Coordinates of C-alpha atoms (C1' of nucleotides) in Angstrom, one line a residue:
Chain A
X400 CA 0.0 0.0 0.0
X401 CA 1.2 3.4 -0.9
X402 CA 2.0 5.6 2.1
X403 CA 0.5 9.0 2.2
X404 CA 2.0 10.5 5.3
X405 CA -0.6 9.3 7.7
X406 CA -0.9 6.2 9.8
X407 CA -3.8 4.0 9.0
X408 CA -5.4 1.1 10.8
X409 CA -7.4 -1.5 8.9
X410 CA -10.7 -2.1 10.4
X411 CA -12.6 -4.1 7.8
X412 CA -12.5 -5.8 4.5
X413 CA -15.3 -6.8 2.3
X414 CA -15.8 -8.3 -1.1
X415 CA -17.4 -5.8 -3.4
X416 CA -19.9 -6.9 -5.9
X417 CA -18.5 -7.0 -9.4
X418 CA -15.0 -7.0 -8.2
X419 CA -13.1 -10.1 -7.3
X420 CA -10.7 -8.1 -5.2
X421 CA -11.7 -7.3 -1.6
X422 CA -12.1 -3.7 -0.5
X423 CA -10.2 -2.8 2.6
X424 CA -11.3 -0.1 5.1
X425 CA -8.8 2.0 7.0
X426 CA -9.0 4.6 9.7
X427 CA -6.5 7.3 10.4
X428 CA -4.7 6.5 13.7
X429 CA -2.6 9.6 13.9
X430 CA -4.9 11.1 16.4
X431 CA -7.6 9.7 18.6
X432 CA -11.0 10.2 17.1
X433 CA -9.7 11.3 13.8
X434 CA -12.7 10.7 11.5
X435 CA -10.8 10.2 8.3
X436 CA -11.2 6.9 6.7
X437 CA -10.1 5.5 3.4
X438 CA -11.0 2.6 1.2
X439 CA -8.5 0.7 -0.8
X440 CA -9.5 -1.6 -3.6
X441 CA -7.8 -3.0 -6.6
X442 CA -9.4 -2.4 -10.0
X443 CA -11.3 -5.4 -11.2
X444 CA -10.1 -4.8 -14.8
X445 CA -6.5 -4.1 -14.0
X446 CA -5.4 -5.4 -10.7
X447 CA -2.3 -3.4 -10.9
X448 CA -4.4 -0.4 -10.1
X449 CA -5.3 0.5 -6.6
X450 CA -8.3 2.6 -6.1
X451 CA -8.1 4.6 -2.9
X452 CA -11.0 6.6 -1.6
X453 CA -10.7 9.1 1.3
X454 CA -13.5 10.3 3.5
X455 CA -13.7 12.9 6.2
X456 CA -11.3 15.5 7.5
X457 CA -8.4 15.1 9.8
X458 CA -8.8 16.6 13.3
X459 CA -5.1 16.8 13.8
X460 CA -2.1 18.5 12.2
X461 CA -0.7 16.6 9.3
X462 CA 2.8 15.1 9.4
X463 CA 5.5 17.2 7.8
X464 CA 5.5 15.2 4.7
X465 CA 1.8 15.6 4.3
X466 CA 1.8 19.2 5.3
X467 CA 4.4 19.9 2.7
X468 CA 2.1 18.6 0.1
X469 CA -0.9 20.2 1.6
X470 CA 0.7 23.6 1.7
X471 CA 0.7 23.8 -2.0
X472 CA -2.3 21.9 -3.0
X473 CA -6.0 21.9 -2.4
X474 CA -7.1 18.3 -3.0
X475 CA -6.3 14.8 -2.4
X476 CA -4.5 14.6 -5.7
X477 CA -2.0 17.1 -4.7
X478 CA -0.6 14.9 -2.1
X479 CA 1.0 13.3 -5.1
X480 CA 2.9 16.4 -5.8
X481 CA 5.2 15.6 -3.0
X482 CA 7.4 14.1 -5.6
X483 CA 8.1 17.5 -7.0
X484 CA 9.0 19.1 -3.8
X485 CA 12.4 19.6 -2.4
X486 CA 11.4 18.1 0.9
X487 CA 10.6 14.9 -0.9
X488 CA 13.4 13.3 -2.9
X489 CA 14.6 16.4 -4.6
X490 CA 14.4 14.9 -8.0
X491 CA 12.3 17.5 -9.6
X492 CA 14.5 17.6 -12.6
X493 CA 14.1 14.0 -13.2
X494 CA 10.5 14.0 -12.7
X495 CA 8.0 14.8 -15.3
X496 CA 5.6 16.6 -13.1
X497 CA 2.6 17.5 -15.0
X498 CA -0.6 19.2 -14.3
X499 CA -3.6 19.4 -16.5
X500 CA -6.3 21.7 -15.6
X501 CA -9.7 20.6 -16.8
X502 CA -12.8 22.8 -17.1
X503 CA -14.4 21.2 -14.1
X504 CA -14.4 23.3 -11.1
X505 CA -15.6 20.6 -8.8
X506 CA -13.2 17.9 -9.7
X507 CA -9.6 17.2 -9.0
X508 CA -7.5 14.5 -10.4
X509 CA -3.9 13.6 -10.3
X510 CA -2.1 11.1 -12.4
X511 CA 1.3 9.9 -11.4
X512 CA 3.0 7.9 -14.1
X513 CA 5.9 7.3 -12.0
X514 CA 7.9 4.1 -12.4
X515 CA 7.5 1.6 -11.0
X516 CA 4.4 2.9 -9.2
X517 CA 2.3 5.0 -11.4
X518 CA -0.5 6.5 -9.5
X519 CA -3.7 8.2 -10.4
X520 CA -5.8 10.2 -8.0
X521 CA -9.2 11.5 -8.8
X522 CA -11.1 13.9 -6.7
X523 CA -14.5 13.8 -8.2
X524 CA -16.3 15.2 -5.2
X525 CA -14.5 18.3 -4.4
X526 CA -17.2 20.7 -3.5
X527 CA -17.2 24.0 -5.4
X528 CA -18.6 25.6 -2.3
X529 CA -16.9 29.1 -2.3
X530 CA -16.8 29.1 1.5
X531 CA -14.5 26.1 1.2
X532 CA -12.3 27.8 -1.3
X533 CA -11.9 30.7 1.0
X534 CA -10.5 28.6 3.7
X535 CA -6.9 29.2 4.5
X536 CA -4.5 26.3 4.5
X537 CA -3.2 24.5 7.5
X538 CA -6.2 24.9 9.7
X539 CA -8.2 22.1 11.2
X540 CA -11.1 21.7 13.5
X541 CA -12.8 24.7 12.3
X542 CA -16.6 24.3 12.5
X543 CA -18.2 24.5 9.2
X544 CA -21.8 25.6 9.6
X545 CA -23.0 24.7 6.1
X546 CA -25.2 21.6 6.6
X547 CA -25.1 20.8 3.0
X548 CA -21.5 19.8 3.2
X549 CA -20.9 16.4 1.8
X550 CA -18.4 15.4 4.4
X551 CA -19.3 13.4 7.4
X552 CA -18.1 15.7 10.0
X553 CA -18.7 19.3 10.9
X554 CA -15.2 20.5 10.8
X555 CA -14.3 21.0 7.2
X556 CA -11.2 22.1 5.6
X557 CA -9.7 21.6 2.3
X558 CA -6.5 20.3 3.5
X559 CA -7.7 17.3 5.4
X560 CA -9.4 16.2 2.3
X561 CA -6.2 16.1 0.4
X562 CA -4.8 12.8 1.2
X563 CA -4.3 11.1 -2.1
X564 CA -1.2 9.2 -2.6
X565 CA 2.2 10.3 -1.4
X566 CA 4.9 8.7 -3.4
X567 CA 7.9 9.0 -1.2
X568 CA 11.3 7.9 -2.4
X569 CA 10.3 7.6 -5.9
X570 CA 12.4 9.0 -8.7
X571 CA 9.8 9.7 -11.2
X572 CA 6.5 11.4 -10.8
X573 CA 3.9 13.1 -12.7
X574 CA 0.5 14.6 -11.9
X575 CA -2.6 15.3 -13.8
X576 CA -4.7 17.7 -11.9
X577 CA -8.1 19.0 -12.6
X578 CA -10.2 21.8 -11.3
X579 CA -8.8 24.9 -12.8
X580 CA -11.1 27.2 -11.0
X581 CA -10.1 25.8 -7.6
X582 CA -6.5 26.0 -8.5
X583 CA -6.9 29.6 -9.4
X584 CA -8.8 30.4 -6.3
X585 CA -6.2 28.8 -4.2
X586 CA -3.3 30.3 -5.9
X587 CA -4.9 33.7 -5.9
X588 CA -5.8 33.6 -2.3
X589 CA -2.8 31.9 -0.8
X590 CA 0.2 32.7 -2.9
X591 CA 2.0 35.8 -3.7
X592 CA 1.4 37.3 -7.1
X593 CA 4.8 36.4 -8.4
X594 CA 4.6 32.9 -7.2
X595 CA 1.2 32.7 -8.7
X596 CA 2.3 33.6 -12.1
X597 CA 5.2 31.2 -11.9
X598 CA 2.9 28.5 -10.8
X599 CA 0.6 29.1 -13.7
X600 CA 3.4 29.1 -16.1
X601 CA 4.4 25.8 -14.6
X602 CA 0.9 24.5 -15.0
X603 CA 0.8 25.5 -18.6
X604 CA 4.2 24.0 -19.3
X605 CA 3.3 20.7 -17.7
X606 CA 0.0 20.2 -19.4
X607 CA 1.9 19.3 -22.6
X608 CA 4.3 17.1 -20.6
X609 CA 1.4 15.3 -18.9
X610 CA -0.3 14.6 -22.2
X611 CA 2.8 13.3 -23.8
X612 CA 3.8 11.2 -20.8
X613 CA 0.4 9.5 -20.6
X614 CA 0.1 9.1 -24.3
X615 CA 3.5 7.6 -24.5
X616 CA 2.6 4.9 -22.1
X617 CA -0.3 2.8 -23.5
X618 CA -0.2 0.5 -20.6
X619 CA -0.8 3.3 -18.2
X620 CA -3.4 4.8 -20.4
X621 CA -5.3 1.5 -20.4
X622 CA -4.9 1.2 -16.7
X623 CA -6.2 4.6 -16.1
X624 CA -9.1 4.0 -18.4
X625 CA -9.9 0.8 -16.6
X626 CA -9.7 2.5 -13.3
X627 CA -11.9 5.4 -14.2
X628 CA -14.4 3.1 -16.0
X629 CA -14.6 0.9 -13.0
X630 CA -15.7 3.8 -10.9
X631 CA -17.6 6.0 -13.2
X632 CA -19.0 3.3 -15.5
X633 CA -20.2 1.1 -12.7
X634 CA -22.0 3.9 -11.1
X635 CA -23.6 5.3 -14.2
X636 CA -23.0 2.8 -17.0
X637 CA -25.2 4.7 -19.4
X638 CA -24.0 8.1 -18.6
X639 CA -21.6 8.9 -21.5
X640 CA -22.9 12.3 -22.4
X641 CA -19.4 13.7 -22.0
X642 CA -17.9 11.5 -24.7
X643 CA -15.8 9.8 -22.1
X644 CA -12.9 12.1 -22.7
X645 CA -13.1 13.6 -19.3
X646 CA -14.8 11.3 -16.8
X647 CA -14.4 13.9 -14.1
X648 CA -16.8 16.2 -15.9
X649 CA -19.5 13.8 -14.9
X650 CA -19.0 15.0 -11.4
X651 CA -19.8 18.5 -12.1
X652 CA -22.3 20.1 -9.8
X653 CA -21.0 17.8 -7.2
X654 CA -23.0 15.0 -8.6
X655 CA -20.0 13.0 -9.6
X656 CA -20.4 9.4 -10.0
X657 CA -17.9 8.7 -7.3
X658 CA -20.0 10.7 -5.0
X659 CA -23.3 9.1 -5.9
X660 CA -22.5 6.6 -3.1
X661 CA -24.1 8.5 -0.3
X662 CA -22.4 11.6 -1.6
X663 CA -20.0 11.6 1.2
X664 CA -16.8 10.1 -0.1
X665 CA -14.0 12.4 -1.0
X666 CA -11.0 12.0 -3.0
X667 CA -11.1 8.7 -4.7
X668 CA -7.7 7.9 -6.1
X669 CA -6.3 5.3 -8.4
X670 CA -2.9 3.8 -7.9
X671 CA -1.2 1.4 -10.1
X672 CA 1.8 -0.5 -8.9
Chain B
dC1336 C1' 2.5 -6.2 26.0
dG1337 C1' 0.7 -3.2 22.7
dC1338 C1' -0.6 -2.6 18.2
dT1339 C1' -2.3 -4.3 13.8
dT1340 C1' -4.6 -7.5 10.9
dT1341 C1' -8.1 -10.8 10.0
dT1342 C1' -12.7 -12.2 9.7
dG1343 C1' -17.4 -13.4 10.8
dA1344 C1' -21.3 -11.0 12.6
dC1345 C1' -24.1 -7.1 12.8
dC1346 C1' -26.2 -2.8 11.2
dT1347 C1' -28.1 0.2 7.8
dG1348 C1' -29.8 1.9 3.5
dC1349 C1' -32.0 0.9 -0.7
dG1350 C1' -34.7 -1.4 -4.3
dC1351 C1' -38.2 -4.6 -5.3
Chain C
dG1209 C1' -41.4 -6.9 4.5
dC1210 C1' -37.5 -9.1 2.4
dG1211 C1' -33.1 -9.6 0.3
dC1212 C1' -28.9 -7.6 -1.1
dA1213 C1' -24.9 -4.9 -0.8
dG1214 C1' -21.9 -1.8 1.6
dG1215 C1' -19.9 -0.4 5.8
dT1216 C1' -18.6 -1.1 10.7
dC1217 C1' -17.8 -3.7 15.0
dA1218 C1' -15.2 -6.5 17.8
dA1219 C1' -13.0 -10.8 19.3
dA1220 C1' -9.3 -13.6 18.0
dA1221 C1' -4.9 -14.2 16.1
dG1222 C1' -0.5 -12.5 14.5
dC1223 C1' 3.7 -9.7 15.0
dG1224 C1' 7.6 -7.1 16.7

DNA sequence: CGCTTTTGACCTGCGC
DNA sequence: GCGCAGGTCAAAAGCG
């Protein structure tokens, strides 16, 4: 299992219908009473793919590794970006960090085509709630009065939702990240103007790299398609109105297929290794 | 000894 | 109401 900076305790395992691989349930054990849970399941169509779904918000400070990622990102997928940070392995030059911003303000996805553990993280449930977007980073246990929040606990913060997959000690890394609007909001509110411009240039530069990296790896492309299909397709097998080019767009208006299950899960991610 | 994992039982929501 | 599926609980076993 891919570490993400937190400690997890397995509390259950079940066989999911339509998937020969069992689904494992984990709880965050970094703090007593931490409500964060995650589900890990291998993709039925490609068992090299791990599908990890995070739910809830941490009620404790994140570990340094996680915080480093959280400080620059706004979704689970961005945990993956640790590979690009100096505090990680410092191999930014050897990475092909990529970010692709898709026109879906409520979705976030990250694809890591790292070898030997390519990882894909999709956040199909990220709420576009502007109140959320205004929240500063690094804060926890702040009551969130909006009863319409999808998450299971009152305290809501973007950062606790961001646990995707942290790929420590890996030499190659790439990310595919959606939710342009959210990115802009975060960058605009939390980063200095200069940094913001630099970041956006980086985003633009890496879009091409992401596309090339993914396209150059047919196996990964197939794996990704299988992973997304297993989640999106199973939930709404007939919902192909978006031509299938951007599964995350199906999650617009916070009605993403991944959220159709009680509409409370956050940050499903796919990991192939 | 303490923590984690395993696993069957139990609970709950949903569709018929 | 019933059955099914997903999620959780908790006792037992395993491990360092």
